[in-house]
Tab-separated table of C-alpha atoms in Angstrom:
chain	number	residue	atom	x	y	z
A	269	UNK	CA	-28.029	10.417	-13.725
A	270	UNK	CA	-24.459	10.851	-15.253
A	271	UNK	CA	-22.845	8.952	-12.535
A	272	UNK	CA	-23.417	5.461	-9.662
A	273	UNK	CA	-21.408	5.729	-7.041
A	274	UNK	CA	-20.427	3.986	-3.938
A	275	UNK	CA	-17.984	1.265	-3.135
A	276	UNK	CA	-19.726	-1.069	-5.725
A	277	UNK	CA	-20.886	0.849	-8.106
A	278	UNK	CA	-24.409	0.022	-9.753
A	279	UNK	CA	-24.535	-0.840	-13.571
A	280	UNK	CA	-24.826	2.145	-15.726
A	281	UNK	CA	-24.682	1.885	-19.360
A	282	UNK	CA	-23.155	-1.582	-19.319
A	283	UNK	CA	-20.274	-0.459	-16.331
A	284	UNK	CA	-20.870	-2.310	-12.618
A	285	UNK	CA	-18.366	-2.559	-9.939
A	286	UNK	CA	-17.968	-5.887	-7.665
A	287	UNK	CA	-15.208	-6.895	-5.548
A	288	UNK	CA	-13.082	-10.341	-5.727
A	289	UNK	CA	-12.598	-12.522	-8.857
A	290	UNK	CA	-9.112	-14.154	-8.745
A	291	UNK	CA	-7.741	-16.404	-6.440
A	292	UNK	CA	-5.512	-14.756	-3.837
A	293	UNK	CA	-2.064	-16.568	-5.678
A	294	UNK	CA	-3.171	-15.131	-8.982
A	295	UNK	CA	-3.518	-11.364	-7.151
A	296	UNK	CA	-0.405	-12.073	-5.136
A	297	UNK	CA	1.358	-13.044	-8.478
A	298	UNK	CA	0.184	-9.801	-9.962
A	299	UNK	CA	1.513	-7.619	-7.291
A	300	UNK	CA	4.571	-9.139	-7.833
A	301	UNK	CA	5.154	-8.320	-11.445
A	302	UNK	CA	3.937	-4.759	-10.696
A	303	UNK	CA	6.556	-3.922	-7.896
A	304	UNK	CA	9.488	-5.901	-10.516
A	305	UNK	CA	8.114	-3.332	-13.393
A	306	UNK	CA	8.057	-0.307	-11.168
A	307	UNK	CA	11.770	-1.429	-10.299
A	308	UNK	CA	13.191	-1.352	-13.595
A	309	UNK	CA	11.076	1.814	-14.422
A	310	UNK	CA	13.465	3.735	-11.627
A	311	UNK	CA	16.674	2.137	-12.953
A	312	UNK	CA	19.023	2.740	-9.943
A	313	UNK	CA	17.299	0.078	-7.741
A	314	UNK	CA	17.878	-3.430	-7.479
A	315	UNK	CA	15.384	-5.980	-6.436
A	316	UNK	CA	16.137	-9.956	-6.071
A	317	UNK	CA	13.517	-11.237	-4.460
A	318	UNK	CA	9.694	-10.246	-3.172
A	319	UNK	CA	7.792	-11.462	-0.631
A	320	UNK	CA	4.188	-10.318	0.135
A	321	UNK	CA	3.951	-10.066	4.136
A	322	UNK	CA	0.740	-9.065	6.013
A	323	UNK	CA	1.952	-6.968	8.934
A	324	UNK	CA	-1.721	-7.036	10.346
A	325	UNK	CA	-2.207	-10.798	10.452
A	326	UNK	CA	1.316	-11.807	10.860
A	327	UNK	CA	1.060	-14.030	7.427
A	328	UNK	CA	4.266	-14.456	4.894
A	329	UNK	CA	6.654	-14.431	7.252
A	330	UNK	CA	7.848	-18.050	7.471
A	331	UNK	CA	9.334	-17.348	3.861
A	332	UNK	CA	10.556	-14.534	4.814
A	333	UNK	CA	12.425	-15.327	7.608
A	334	UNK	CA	13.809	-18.672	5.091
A	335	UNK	CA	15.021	-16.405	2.668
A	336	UNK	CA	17.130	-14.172	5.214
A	337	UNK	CA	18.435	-17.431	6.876
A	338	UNK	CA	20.540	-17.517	3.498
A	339	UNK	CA	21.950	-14.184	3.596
A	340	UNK	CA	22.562	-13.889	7.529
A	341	UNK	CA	25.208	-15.796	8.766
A	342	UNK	CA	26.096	-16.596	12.655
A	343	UNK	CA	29.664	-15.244	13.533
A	344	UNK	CA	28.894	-12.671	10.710
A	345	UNK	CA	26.053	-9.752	12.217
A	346	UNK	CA	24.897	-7.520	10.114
A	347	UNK	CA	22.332	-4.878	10.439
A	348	UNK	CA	19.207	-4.844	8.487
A	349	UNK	CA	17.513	-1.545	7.649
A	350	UNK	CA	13.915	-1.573	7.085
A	351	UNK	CA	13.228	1.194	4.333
A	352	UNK	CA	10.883	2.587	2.529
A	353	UNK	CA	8.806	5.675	1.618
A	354	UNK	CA	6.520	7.605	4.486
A	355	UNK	CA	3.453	5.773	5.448
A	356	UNK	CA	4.463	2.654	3.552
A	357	UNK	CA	4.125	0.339	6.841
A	358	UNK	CA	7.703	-0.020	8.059
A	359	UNK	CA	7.215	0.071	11.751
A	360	UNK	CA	4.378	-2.339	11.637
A	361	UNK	CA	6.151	-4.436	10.238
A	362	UNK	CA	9.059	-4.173	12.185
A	363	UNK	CA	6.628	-4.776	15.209
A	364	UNK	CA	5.220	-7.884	13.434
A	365	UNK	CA	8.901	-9.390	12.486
A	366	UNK	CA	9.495	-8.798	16.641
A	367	UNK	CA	6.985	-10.752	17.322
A	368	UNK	CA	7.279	-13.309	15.147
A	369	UNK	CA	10.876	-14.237	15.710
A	370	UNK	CA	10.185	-13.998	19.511
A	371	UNK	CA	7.492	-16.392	19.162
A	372	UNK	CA	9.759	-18.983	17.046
A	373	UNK	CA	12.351	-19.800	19.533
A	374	UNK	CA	10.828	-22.107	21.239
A	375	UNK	CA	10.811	-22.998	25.481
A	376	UNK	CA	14.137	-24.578	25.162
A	377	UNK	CA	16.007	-21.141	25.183
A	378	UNK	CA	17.000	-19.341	27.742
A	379	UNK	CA	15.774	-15.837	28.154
A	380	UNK	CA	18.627	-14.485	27.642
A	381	UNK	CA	19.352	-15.058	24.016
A	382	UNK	CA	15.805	-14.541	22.897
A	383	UNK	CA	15.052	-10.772	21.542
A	384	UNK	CA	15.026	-9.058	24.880
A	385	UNK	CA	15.411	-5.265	22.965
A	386	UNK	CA	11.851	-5.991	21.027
A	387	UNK	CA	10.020	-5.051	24.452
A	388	UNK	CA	6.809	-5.798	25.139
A	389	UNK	CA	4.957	-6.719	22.027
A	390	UNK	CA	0.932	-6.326	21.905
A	391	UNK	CA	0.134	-6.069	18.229
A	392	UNK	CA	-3.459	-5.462	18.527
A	393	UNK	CA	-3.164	-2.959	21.595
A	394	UNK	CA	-0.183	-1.275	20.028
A	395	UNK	CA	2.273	-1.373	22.828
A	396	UNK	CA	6.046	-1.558	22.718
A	397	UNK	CA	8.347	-2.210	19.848
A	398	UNK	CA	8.246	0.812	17.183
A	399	UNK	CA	5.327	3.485	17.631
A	400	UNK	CA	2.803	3.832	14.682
A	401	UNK	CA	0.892	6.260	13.277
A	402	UNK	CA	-1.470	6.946	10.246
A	403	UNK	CA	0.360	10.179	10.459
A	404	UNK	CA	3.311	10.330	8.550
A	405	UNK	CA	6.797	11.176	9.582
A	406	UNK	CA	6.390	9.633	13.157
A	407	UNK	CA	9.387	7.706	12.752
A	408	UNK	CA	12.101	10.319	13.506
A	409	UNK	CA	15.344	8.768	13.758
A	410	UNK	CA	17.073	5.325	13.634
A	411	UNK	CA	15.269	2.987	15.646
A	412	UNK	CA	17.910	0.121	16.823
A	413	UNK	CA	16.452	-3.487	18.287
A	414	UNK	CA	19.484	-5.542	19.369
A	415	UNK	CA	18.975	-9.316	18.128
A	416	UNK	CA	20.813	-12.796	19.086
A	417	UNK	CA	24.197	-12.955	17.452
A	418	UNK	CA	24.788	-9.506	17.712
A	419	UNK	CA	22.650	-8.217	14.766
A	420	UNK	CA	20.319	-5.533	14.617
A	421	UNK	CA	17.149	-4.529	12.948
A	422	UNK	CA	16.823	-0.530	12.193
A	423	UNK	CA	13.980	0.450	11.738
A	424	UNK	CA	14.470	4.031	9.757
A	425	UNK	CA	12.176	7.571	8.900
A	426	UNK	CA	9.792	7.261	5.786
A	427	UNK	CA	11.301	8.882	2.325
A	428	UNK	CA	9.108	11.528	1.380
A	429	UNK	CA	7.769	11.167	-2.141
A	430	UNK	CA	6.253	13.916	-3.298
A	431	UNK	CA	3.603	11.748	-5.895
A	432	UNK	CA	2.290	9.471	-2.810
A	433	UNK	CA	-0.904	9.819	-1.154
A	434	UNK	CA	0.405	10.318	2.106
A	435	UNK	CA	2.219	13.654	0.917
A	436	UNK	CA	-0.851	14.519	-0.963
A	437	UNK	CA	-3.707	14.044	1.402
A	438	UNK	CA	-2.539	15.136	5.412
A	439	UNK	CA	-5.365	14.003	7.206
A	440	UNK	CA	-4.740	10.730	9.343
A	441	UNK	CA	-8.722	10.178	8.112
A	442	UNK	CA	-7.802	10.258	4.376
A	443	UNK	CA	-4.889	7.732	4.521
A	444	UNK	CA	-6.447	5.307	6.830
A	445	UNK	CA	-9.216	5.403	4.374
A	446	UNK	CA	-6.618	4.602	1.527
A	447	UNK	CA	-4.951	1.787	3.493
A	448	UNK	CA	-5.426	-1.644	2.702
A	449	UNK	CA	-6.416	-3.161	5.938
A	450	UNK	CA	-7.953	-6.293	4.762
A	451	UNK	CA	-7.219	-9.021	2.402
A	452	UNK	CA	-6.307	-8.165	-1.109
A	453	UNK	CA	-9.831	-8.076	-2.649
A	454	UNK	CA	-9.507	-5.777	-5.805
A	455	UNK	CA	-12.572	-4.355	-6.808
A	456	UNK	CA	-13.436	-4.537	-10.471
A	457	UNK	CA	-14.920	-2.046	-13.030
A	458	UNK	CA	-16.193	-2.365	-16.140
A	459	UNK	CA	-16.303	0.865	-18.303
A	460	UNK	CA	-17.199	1.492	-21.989
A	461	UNK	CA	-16.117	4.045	-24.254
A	462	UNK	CA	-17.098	7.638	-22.873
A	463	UNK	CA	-16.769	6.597	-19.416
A	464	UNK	CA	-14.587	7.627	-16.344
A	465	UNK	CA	-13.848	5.717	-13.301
A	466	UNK	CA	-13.362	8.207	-10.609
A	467	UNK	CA	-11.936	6.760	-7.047
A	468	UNK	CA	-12.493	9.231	-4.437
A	469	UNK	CA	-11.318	13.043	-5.753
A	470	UNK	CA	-7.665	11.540	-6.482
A	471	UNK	CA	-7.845	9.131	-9.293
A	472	UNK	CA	-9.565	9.339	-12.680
A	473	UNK	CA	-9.477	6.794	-15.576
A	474	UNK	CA	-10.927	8.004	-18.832
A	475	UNK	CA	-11.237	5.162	-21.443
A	476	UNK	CA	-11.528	7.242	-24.701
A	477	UNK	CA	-11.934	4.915	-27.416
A	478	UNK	CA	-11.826	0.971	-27.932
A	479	UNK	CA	-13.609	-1.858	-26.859
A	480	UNK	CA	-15.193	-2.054	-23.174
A	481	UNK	CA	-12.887	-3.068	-20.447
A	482	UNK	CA	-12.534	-4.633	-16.933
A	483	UNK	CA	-10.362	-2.392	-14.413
A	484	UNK	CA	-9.081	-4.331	-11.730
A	485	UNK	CA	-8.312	-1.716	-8.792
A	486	UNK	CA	-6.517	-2.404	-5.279
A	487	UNK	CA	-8.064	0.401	-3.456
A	488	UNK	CA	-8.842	0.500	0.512
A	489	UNK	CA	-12.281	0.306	2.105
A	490	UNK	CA	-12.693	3.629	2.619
A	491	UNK	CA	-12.460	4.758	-1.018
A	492	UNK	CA	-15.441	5.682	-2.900
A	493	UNK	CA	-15.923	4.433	-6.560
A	494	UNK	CA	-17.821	6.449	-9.174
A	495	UNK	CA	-18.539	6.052	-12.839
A	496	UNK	CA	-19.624	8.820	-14.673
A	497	UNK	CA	-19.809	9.928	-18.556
A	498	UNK	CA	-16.288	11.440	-19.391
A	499	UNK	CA	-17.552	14.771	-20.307
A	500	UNK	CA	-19.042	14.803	-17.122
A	501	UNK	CA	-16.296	13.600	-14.911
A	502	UNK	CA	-14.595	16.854	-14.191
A	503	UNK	CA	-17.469	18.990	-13.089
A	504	UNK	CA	-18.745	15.435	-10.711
A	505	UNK	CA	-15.749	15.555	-9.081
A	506	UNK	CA	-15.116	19.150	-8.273
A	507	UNK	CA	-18.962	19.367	-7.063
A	508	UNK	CA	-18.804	16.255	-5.182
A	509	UNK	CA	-15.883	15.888	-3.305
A	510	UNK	CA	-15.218	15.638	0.252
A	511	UNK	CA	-19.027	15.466	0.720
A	512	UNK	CA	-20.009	12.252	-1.805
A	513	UNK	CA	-16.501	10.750	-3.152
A	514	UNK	CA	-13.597	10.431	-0.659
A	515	UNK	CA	-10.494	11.113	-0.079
A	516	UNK	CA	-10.368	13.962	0.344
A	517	UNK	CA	-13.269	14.264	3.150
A	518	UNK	CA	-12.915	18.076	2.845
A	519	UNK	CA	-13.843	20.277	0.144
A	520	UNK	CA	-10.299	22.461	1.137
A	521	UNK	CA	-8.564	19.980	0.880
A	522	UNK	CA	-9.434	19.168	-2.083
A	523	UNK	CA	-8.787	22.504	-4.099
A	524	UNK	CA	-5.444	22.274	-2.459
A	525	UNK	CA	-4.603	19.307	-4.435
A	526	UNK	CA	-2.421	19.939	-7.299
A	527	UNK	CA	-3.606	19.324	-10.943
A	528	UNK	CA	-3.985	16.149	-12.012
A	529	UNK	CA	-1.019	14.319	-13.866
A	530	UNK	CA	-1.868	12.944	-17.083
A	531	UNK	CA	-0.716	9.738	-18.530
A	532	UNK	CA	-2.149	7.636	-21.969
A	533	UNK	CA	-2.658	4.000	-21.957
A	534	UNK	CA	-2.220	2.348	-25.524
A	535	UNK	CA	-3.214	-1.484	-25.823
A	536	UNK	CA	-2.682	-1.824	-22.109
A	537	UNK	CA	1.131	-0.369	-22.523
A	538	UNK	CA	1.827	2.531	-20.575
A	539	UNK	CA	3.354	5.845	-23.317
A	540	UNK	CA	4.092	7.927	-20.340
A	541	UNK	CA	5.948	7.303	-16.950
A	542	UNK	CA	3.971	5.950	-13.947
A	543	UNK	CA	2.420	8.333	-11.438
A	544	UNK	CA	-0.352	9.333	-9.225
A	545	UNK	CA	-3.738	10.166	-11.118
């Protein structure tokens, strides 16, 4: 067998696959110095500050909402855009940030200065608020919610970007499968020389030459890990896709995919500009 696949993926000629390791501050720390380098990579964007939110279990927030308490002043409203690409999560966590800031007044306001334009908010049931969608582009238009003090949160349409998943794979099966619904729980790959990591029929990591290595990968639930012999790799995934390694979950779909960007690792530093695949 050229290849173990699976969400774990079974040693094979010294490579195995497990999920965890590092403490969630050490991941969380991590993420953070990956969204700061992607920053500076795109040069026209400015970032001061990043907080790691989960929109699902309402976490993150209380430093969140600390943070804007210095930039929003009362007498002073101001309206605060919620932006980001398509699919990246915006209107859940506009739903979330409703919620929340509901919640935190307190029984010793009166009704009517509490966030009466959030609506009804049921974050498990999915009611009120902003509508979501694993499909992308739901969000149409500007999305106003009128808050105390006269300020608003927008809530805007997703920026396509043409190298993202969700403008690459269609199918609200494939991105829900590429979401990260859970806790950050990276799963971690160990490849030697002459080995590919393949996750799904969208990602492949080829490690040529050098010293065996541990890949840690923040991939959803749904998305199958493989490692295979490099000169192997191509033919495994073409054969198998969309009916052993997902996304795609369709063979179609998967010759409709374009061809696969390629970009060289040196020493850990990146020679090429950051991309998909």
């Amino acid at each position: 067998m050229d290849c173990q696949q699976g969400g774990r993926p079974a040693p094979q000629d010294g490579a195995a696959g497990v999920r965890g390791g590092d403490s969630g501050a050490v991941i969380g720390c991590r993420v953070k110095r990956w969204l700061r380098s992607m920053v500076r990579h795109i040069g026209n964007a400015k970032n001061s500050d990043v907080f790691l939110v989960s929109s699902t279990k309402g976490t993150g927030f209380e430093a969140l909402e600390r943070r804007l308490k210095e930039f929003l002043k009362v007498g002073d409203a101001r309206n605060i855009y919620v932006v980001g690409a398509v699919n990246a999560g915006k209107s859940t966590f506009v739903n979330r940030f409703l919620s929340y800031i509901s919640y935190g007044f307190g029984n010793n306001v009166t009704e009517a200065t509490r966030c009466s334009d959030a609506g009804t908010l049921h974050i498990k049931r999915g009611i009120g608020g902003a509508t979501r969608s694993a499909i992308p582009g739901t969000t149409l238009e500007f999305i106003e919610f009128g808050l105390f003090g006269g300020f608003k949160l927008i809530d805007t349409p997703g920026v396509p970007i043409s190298s993202t998943m969700t403008q690459l794979l269609r199918r609200p099966l494939d991105i829900l499968a590429m979401q990260m619904t859970k806790t950050l729980d990276p799963l971690v790959v160990r490849l030697d020389a002459g080995q590919s990591l393949l996750l799904g029929a969208v990602v492949r990591v080829d490690l040529i030459q050098g010293s065996a290595m541990n890949l840690q990968c923040f991939v959803g639930a749904g998305v199958t890990a493989t490692v295979c012999r490099t000169v192997a790799a191509a033919d495994v995934m073409k054969n198998r896709a969309g009916t052993r390694i997902f996304p795609p979950h369709s063979k179609d779909d998967f010759e409709r995919l374009s061809t696969f960007a390629a970009h060289r690792l040196v020493g850990g530093r990146s020679v090429g500009p950051p991309g998909v695949g």
